[in-house]
Short mmCIF file of C-alpha atoms in Angstrom, two decimals:
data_model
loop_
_atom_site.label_atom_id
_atom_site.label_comp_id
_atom_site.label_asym_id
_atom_site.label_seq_id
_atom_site.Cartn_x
_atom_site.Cartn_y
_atom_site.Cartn_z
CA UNK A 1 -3.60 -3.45 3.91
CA UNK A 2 -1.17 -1.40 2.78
CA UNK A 3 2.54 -2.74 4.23
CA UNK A 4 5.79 -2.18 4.89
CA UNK A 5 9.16 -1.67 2.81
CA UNK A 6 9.70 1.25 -0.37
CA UNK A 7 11.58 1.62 -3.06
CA UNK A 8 15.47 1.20 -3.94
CA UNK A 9 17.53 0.78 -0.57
CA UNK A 10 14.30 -1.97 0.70
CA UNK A 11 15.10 -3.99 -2.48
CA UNK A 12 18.36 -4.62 -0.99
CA UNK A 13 16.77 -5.78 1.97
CA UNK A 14 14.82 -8.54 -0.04
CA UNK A 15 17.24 -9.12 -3.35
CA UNK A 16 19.44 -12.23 -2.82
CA UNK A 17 23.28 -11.11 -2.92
CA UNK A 18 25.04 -7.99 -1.31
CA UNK A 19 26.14 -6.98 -4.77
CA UNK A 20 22.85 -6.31 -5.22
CA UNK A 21 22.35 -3.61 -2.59
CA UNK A 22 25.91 -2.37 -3.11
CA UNK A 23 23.89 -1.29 -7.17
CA UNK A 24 21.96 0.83 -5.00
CA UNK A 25 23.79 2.61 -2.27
CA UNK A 26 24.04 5.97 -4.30
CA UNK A 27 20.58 5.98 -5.83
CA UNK A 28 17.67 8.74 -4.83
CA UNK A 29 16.48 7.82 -1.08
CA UNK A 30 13.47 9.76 -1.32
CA UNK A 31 11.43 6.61 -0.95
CA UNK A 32 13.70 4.01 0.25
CA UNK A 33 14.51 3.25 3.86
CA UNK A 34 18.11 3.95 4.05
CA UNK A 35 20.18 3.91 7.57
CA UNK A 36 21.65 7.58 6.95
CA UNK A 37 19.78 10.55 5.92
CA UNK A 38 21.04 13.23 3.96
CA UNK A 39 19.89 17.08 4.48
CA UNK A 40 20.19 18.90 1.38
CA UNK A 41 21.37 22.58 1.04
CA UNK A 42 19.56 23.56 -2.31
CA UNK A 43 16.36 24.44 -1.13
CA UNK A 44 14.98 24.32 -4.95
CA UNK A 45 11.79 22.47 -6.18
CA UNK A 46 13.71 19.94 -6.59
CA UNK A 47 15.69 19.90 -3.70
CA UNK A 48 13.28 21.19 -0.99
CA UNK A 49 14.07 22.13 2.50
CA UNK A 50 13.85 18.94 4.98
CA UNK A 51 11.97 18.47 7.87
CA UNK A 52 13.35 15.48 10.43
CA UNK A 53 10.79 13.15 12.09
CA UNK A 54 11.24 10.15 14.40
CA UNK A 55 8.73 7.35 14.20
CA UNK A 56 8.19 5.58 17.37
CA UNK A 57 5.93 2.74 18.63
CA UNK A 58 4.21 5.38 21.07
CA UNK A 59 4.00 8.03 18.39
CA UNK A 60 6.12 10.93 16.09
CA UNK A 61 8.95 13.31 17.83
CA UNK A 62 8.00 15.96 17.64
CA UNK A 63 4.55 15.81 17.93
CA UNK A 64 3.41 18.79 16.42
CA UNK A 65 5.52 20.25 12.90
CA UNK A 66 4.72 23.72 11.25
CA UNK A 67 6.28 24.31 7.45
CA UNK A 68 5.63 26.20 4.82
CA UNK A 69 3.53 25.30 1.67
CA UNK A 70 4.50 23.78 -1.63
CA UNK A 71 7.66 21.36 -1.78
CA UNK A 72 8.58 19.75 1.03
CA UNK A 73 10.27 16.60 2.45
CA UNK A 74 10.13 15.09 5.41
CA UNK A 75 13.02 12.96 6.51
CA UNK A 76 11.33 9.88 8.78
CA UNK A 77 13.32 7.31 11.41
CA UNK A 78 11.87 4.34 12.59
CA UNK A 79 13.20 4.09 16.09
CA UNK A 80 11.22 0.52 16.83
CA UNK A 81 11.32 -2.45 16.77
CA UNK A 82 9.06 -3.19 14.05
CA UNK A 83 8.44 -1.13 10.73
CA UNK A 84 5.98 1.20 11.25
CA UNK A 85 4.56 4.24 8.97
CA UNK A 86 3.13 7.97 8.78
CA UNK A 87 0.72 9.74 7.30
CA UNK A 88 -0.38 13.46 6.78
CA UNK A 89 -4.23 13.24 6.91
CA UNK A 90 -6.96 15.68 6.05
CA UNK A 91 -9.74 14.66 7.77
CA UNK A 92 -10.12 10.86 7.26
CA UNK A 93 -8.32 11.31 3.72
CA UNK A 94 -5.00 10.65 3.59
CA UNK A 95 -2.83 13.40 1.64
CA UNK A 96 0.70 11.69 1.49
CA UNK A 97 2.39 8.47 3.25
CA UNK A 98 5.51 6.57 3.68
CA UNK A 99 4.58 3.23 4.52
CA UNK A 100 6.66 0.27 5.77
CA UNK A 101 9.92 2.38 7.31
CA UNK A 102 12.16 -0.59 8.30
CA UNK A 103 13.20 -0.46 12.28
CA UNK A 104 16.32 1.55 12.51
CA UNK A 105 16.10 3.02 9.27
CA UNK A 106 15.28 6.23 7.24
CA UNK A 107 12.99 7.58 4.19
CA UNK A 108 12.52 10.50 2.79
CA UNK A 109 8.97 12.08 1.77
CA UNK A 110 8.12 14.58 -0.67
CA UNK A 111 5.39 16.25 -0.88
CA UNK A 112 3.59 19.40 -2.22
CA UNK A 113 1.53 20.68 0.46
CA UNK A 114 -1.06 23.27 0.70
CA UNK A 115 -1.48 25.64 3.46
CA UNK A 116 -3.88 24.25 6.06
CA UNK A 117 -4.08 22.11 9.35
CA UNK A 118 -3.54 18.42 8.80
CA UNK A 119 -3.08 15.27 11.22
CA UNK A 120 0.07 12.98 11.32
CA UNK A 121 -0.76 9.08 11.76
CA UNK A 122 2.44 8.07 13.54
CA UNK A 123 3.42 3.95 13.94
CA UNK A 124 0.58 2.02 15.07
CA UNK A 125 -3.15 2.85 14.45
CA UNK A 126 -3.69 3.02 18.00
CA UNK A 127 -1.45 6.23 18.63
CA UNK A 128 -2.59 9.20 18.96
CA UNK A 129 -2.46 11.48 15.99
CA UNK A 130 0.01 14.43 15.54
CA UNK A 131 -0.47 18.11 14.20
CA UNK A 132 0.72 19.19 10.76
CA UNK A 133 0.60 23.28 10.45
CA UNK A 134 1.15 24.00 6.40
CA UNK A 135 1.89 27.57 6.26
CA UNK A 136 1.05 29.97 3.12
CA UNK A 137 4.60 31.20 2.03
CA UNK A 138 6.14 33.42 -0.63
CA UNK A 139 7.77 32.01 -3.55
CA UNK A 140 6.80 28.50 -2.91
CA UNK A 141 8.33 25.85 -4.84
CA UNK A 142 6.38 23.62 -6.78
CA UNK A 143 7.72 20.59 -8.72
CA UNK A 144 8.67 21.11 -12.14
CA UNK A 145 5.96 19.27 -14.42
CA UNK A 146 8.04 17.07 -17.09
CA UNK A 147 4.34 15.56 -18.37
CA UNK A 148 1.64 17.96 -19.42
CA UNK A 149 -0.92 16.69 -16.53
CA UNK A 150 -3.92 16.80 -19.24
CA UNK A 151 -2.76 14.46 -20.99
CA UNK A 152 -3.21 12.22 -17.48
CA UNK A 153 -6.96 13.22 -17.70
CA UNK A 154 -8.07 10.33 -19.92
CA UNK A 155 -6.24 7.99 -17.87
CA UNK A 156 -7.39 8.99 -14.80
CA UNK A 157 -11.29 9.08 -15.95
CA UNK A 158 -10.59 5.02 -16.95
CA UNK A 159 -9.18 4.13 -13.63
CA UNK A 160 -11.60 5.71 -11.74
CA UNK A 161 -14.18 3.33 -13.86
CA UNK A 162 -11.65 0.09 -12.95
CA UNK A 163 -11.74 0.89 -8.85
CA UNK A 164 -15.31 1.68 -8.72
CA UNK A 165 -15.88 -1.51 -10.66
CA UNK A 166 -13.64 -3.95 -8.33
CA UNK A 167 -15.52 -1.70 -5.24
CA UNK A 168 -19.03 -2.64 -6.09
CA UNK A 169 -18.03 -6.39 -6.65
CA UNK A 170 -16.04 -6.12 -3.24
CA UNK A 171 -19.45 -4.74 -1.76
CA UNK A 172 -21.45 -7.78 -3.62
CA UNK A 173 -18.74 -10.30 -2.62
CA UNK A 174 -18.77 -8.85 0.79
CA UNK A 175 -22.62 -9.79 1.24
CA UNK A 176 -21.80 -13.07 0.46
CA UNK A 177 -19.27 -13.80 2.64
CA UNK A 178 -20.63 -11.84 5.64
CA UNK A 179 -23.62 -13.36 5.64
CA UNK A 180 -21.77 -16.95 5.72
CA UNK A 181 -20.05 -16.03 8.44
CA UNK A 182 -23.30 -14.77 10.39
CA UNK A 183 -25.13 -18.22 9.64
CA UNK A 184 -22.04 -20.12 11.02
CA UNK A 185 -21.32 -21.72 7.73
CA UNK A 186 -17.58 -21.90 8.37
CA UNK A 187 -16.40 -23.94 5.31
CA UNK A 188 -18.40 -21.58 2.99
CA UNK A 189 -16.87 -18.31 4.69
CA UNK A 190 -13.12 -19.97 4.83
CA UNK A 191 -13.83 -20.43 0.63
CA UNK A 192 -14.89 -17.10 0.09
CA UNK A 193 -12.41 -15.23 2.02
CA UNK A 194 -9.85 -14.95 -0.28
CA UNK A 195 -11.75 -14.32 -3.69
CA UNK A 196 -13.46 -11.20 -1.69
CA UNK A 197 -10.32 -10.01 -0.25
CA UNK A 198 -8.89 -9.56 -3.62
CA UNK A 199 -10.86 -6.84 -4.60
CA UNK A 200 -9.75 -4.73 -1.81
CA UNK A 201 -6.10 -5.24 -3.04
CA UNK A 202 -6.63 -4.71 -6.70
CA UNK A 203 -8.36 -0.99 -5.78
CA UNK A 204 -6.03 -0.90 -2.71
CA UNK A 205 -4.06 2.63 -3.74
CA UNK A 206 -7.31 4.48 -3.57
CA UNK A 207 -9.32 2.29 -1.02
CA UNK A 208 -6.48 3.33 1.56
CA UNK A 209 -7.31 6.97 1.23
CA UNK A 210 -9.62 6.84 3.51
CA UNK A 211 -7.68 6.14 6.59
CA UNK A 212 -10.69 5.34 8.99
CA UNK A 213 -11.71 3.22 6.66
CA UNK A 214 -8.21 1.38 5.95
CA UNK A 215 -7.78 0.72 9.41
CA UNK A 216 -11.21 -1.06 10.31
CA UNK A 217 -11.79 -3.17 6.96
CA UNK A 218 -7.48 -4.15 6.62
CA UNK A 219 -5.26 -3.82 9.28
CA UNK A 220 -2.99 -6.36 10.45
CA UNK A 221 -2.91 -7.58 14.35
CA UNK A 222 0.75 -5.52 14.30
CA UNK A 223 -0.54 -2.24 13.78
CA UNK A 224 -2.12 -2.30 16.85
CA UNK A 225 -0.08 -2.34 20.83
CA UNK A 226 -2.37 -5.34 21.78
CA UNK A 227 -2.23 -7.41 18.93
CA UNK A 228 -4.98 -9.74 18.35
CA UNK A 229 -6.44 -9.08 21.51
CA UNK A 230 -6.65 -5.62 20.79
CA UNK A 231 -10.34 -4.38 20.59
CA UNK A 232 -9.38 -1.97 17.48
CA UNK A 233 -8.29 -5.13 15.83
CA UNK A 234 -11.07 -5.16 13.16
CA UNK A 235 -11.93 -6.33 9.97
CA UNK A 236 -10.80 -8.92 7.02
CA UNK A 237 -8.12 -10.28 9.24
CA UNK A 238 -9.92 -10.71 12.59
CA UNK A 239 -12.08 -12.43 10.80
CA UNK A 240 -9.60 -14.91 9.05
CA UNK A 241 -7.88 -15.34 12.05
CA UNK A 242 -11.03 -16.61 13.23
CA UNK A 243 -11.58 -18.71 10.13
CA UNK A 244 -8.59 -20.31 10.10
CA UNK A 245 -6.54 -20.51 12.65
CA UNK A 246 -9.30 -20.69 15.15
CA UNK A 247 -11.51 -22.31 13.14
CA UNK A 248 -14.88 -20.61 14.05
CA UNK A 249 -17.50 -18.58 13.61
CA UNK A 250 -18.09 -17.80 16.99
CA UNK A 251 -18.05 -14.06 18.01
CA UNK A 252 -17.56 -13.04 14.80
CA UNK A 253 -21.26 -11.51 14.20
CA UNK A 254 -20.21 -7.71 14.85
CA UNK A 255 -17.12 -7.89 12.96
CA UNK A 256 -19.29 -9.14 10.12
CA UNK A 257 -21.71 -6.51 9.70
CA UNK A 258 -19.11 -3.64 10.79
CA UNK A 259 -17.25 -4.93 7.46
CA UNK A 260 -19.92 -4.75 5.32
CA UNK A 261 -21.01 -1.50 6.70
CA UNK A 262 -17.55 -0.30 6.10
CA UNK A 263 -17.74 -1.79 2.89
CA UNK A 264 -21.03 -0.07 1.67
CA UNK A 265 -19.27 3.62 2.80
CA UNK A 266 -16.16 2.68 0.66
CA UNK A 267 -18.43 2.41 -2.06
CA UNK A 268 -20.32 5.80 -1.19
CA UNK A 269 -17.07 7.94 -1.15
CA UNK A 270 -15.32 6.98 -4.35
CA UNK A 271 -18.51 6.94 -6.35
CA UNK A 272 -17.82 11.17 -5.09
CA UNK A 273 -13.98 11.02 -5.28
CA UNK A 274 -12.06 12.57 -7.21
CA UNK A 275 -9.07 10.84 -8.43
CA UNK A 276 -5.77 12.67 -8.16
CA UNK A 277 -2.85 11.78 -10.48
CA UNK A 278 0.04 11.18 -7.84
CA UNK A 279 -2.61 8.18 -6.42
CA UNK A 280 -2.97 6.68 -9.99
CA UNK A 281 0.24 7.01 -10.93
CA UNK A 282 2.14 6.38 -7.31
CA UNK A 283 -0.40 3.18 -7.08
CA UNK A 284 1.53 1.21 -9.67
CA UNK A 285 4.69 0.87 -7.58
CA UNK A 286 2.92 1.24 -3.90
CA UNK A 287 1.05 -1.88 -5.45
CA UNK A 288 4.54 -3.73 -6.17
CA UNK A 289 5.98 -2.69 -3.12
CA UNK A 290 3.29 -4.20 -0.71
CA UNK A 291 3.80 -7.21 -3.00
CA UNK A 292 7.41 -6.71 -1.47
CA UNK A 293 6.91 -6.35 2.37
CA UNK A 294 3.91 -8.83 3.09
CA UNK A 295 2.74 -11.06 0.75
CA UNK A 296 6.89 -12.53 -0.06
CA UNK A 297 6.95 -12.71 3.48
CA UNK A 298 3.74 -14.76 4.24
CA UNK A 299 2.77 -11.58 6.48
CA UNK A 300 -0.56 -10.38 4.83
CA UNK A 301 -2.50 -13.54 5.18
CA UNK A 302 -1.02 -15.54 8.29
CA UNK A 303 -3.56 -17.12 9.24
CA UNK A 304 -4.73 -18.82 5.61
CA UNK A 305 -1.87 -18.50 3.93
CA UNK A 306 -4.09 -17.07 0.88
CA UNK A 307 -0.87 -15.00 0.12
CA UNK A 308 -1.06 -15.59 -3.60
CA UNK A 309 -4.35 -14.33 -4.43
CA UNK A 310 -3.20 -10.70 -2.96
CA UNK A 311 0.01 -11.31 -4.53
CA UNK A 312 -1.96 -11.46 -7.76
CA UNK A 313 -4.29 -8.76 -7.26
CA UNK A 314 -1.77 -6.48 -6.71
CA UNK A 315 0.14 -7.16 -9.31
CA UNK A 316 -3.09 -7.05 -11.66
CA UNK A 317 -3.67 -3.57 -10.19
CA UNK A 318 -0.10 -2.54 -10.77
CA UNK A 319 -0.31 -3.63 -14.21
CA UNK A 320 -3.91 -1.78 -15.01
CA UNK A 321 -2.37 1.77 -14.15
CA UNK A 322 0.37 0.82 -16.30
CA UNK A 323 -1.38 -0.30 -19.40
CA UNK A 324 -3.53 3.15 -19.02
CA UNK A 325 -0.81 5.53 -18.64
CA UNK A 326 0.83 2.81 -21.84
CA UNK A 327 1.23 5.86 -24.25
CA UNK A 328 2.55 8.89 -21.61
CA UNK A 329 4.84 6.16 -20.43
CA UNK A 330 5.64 5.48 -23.89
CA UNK A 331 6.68 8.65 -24.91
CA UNK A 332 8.49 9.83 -21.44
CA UNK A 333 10.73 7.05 -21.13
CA UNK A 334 10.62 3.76 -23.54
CA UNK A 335 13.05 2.05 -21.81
CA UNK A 336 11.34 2.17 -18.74
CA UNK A 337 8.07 1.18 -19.83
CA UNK A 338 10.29 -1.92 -21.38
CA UNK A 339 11.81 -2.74 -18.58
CA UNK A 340 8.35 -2.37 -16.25
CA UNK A 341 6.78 -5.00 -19.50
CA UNK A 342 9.45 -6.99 -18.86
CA UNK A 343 9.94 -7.69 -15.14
CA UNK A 344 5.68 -7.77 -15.05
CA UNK A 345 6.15 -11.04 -17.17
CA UNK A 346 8.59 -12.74 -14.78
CA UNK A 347 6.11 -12.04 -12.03
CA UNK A 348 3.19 -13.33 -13.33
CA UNK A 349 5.41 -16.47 -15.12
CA UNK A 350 6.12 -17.38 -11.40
CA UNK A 351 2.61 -16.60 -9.92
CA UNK A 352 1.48 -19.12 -12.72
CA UNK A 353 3.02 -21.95 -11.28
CA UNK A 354 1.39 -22.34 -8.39
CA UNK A 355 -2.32 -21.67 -10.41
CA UNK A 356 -4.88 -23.96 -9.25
CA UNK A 357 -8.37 -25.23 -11.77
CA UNK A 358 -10.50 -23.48 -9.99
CA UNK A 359 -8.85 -20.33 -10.93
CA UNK A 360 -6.82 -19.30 -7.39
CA UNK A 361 -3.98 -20.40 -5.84
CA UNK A 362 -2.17 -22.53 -4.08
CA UNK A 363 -1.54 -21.91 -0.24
CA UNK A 364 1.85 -19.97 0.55
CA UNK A 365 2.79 -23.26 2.06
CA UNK A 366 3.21 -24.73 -0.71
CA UNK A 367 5.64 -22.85 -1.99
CA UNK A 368 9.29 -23.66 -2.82
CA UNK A 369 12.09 -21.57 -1.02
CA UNK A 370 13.64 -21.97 -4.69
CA UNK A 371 10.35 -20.02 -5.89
CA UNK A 372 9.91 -17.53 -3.32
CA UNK A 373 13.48 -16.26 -4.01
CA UNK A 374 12.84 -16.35 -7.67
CA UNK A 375 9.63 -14.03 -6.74
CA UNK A 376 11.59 -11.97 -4.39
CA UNK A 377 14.11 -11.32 -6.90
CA UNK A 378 11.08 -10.34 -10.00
CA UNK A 379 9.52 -8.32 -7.43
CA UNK A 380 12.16 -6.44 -6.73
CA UNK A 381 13.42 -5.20 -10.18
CA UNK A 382 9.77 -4.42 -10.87
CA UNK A 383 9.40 -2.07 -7.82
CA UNK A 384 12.40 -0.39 -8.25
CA UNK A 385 11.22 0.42 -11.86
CA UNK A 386 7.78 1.24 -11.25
CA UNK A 387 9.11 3.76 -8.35
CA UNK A 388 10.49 6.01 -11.47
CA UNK A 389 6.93 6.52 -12.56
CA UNK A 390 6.26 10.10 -10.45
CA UNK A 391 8.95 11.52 -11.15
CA UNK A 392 9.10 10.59 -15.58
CA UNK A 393 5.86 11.60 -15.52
CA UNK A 394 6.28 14.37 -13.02
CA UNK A 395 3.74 13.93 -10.99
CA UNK A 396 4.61 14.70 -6.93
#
């Protein structure tokens, strides 16, 4: 699932001293959650005109937005209580997103859009969608290309081969662990939850594209106004919270062959997809920042406390996109593919402590405060690097 908190203001929400947030303060906003937004007055590519948007738990105000195509951004409060996010869907596919807007705070999205109708997804998945008009315009500003995108081609054409890879072993693993939890063989599904779940998370920037999708195979009991009990509540979750915290099988049948269904059609639509370069490229950091709001926090995987093994798939993910775009990166900006190097080995030198034989992890549990603030800390240097990526390689 793809959770909650972006870029440089959020860091200061997780780093460990206020010195740390104070490094921020003046930094770009344009994917952080930041109390106070500003409205710009150059209307260039780079500085597009701005759009205001209130998230709520009931939906977006307004409900219905008209703008003109090309650059935009779209200036988002969270007026909950909880953080909540917003989409800009075509069909089932999403287009753009700002996940994980902290409650009382504000991001900022751009975009290029083209003209068209498109839905909003506002807060929970169980609101009721909003309406996007994207108006042809005159003159529309585009964003200024600092990478020659061809050179992205290769790149792209090798990722593509890495998420349709960890799709058909999520399909195969999916089988497996299904059909456990169909026969009622609880200690075999509770073992093989967390070694299929993985390869959700590893493809996650690109599985999530499909909205419909996203929201029946990985939601989280809080996206939805009912919680647990609500009947929307599908998918790898309902089913560990079945595993593990109530510790059956019972019921779980139709949630069982609904996510291997779902499963199958994941596989169906990327094998057609066509990869575009701000999904590649944005993955790296979305990765590290879901790292950020749900797995630190022991949110993701409540009920098993399986934390780690998402923690490490995204990360693994993260660092795939990297070591393919290795040579753009390279070139565009050394010292921030040093730094990304850098603060990647920190992560993983703290995932590795808590390694197990068998080749997973430890439960979150198990854990030292010491160790989760020593993650917290990795985590957060690495996000805010990896959220430099669109915009060195200009790709928005």
């Amino acid at each position: 699932m793809k959770n909650f908190l972006k870029h440089s203001t959020i860091i200061c929400l997780i780093a460990l001293t206020v010195a740390a947030c104070e490094s921020h303060k003046s930094s770009d906003s344009s994917g952080s959650n930041s109390p106070v937004a500003k409205v710009a007055s150059d209307t260039s590519a780079n500085n597009p005109a701005e759009t205001a948007l209130t998230v709520t738990d009931k939906g977006c105000e307004p409900n219905q937005l008209t703008v003109a195509s090309g650059q935009n951004s779209f200036v988002l409060t969270n007026k909950s209580s909880q953080p909540l996010e917003w989409e800009i869907l075509s069909g089932v596919k999403v287009v753009e997103e700002r996940e994980n807007i902290a409650p009382g705070f504000v991001q900022k999205l751009k975009t290029n859009l083209e003209p068209g109708e498109y839905e909003m997804a506002c807060g929970l998945r169980s609101n009721p969608k909003g309406k996007l008009t994207v108006k042809a315009g005159v003159g529309d500003s585009q964003a200024k290309e600092t990478v020659d995108q061809g050179k992205l081609v290769g790149a792209i054409a090798e990722y593509k081969v890495y998420v349709t890879k960890e799709t058909d072993q999520l399909v195969a693993d999916n089988k497996t662990f299904t059909d456990a939890v169909i026969a009622g063989d609880l200690a075999k599904a509770q073992k093989l939850y967390a070694s299929t779940h993985v390869h959700w998370e590893r493809a996650e920037p690109i599985a999530e594209l499909f909205s419909d999708l996203d929201k029946t195979m990985d939601s989280r009991a809080d996206d939805f106004a009912k919680k647990e009990a609500d009947p929307q509540f599908t998918g790898y979750h309902r089913i560990e919270k079945a595993l593990f915290q109530d510790k059956t099988t019972k019921g779980m049948k139709p949630f069982a062959q609904k996510l291997q269904k779902d499963g199958l059609e994941l596989q169906k639509r990327i094998a057609t997809l066509t990869i575009e370069p701000k999904n590649m490229v944005g993955g790296a950091a979305d990765l590290i920042e879901e790292v950020a709001a749900t797995k630190i926090s022991g949110e993701e995987d409540r009920y098993s406390h399986t934390d780690l093994w998402d923690f490490s798939a995204n990360v693994e993910g993260s660092q795939k996109i990297v070591q393919l775009l290795r040579p753009i990166i390279q070139k565009a900006n050394p010292e921030l593919l040093g730094r990304v190097d850098t603060n990647f080995t920190k992560v993983n030198q703290e995932l590795a402590k808590y390694k197990t034989p068998d080749g997973g992890y430890a439960t979150y549990d198990k854990v030292s405060e010491t160790d989760k603030k020593d993650m917290k800390t990795a985590i957060a240097a690495l996000s805010e690097d990896l959220s430099q990526l669109r915009g060195t390689l200009g790709v928005n």
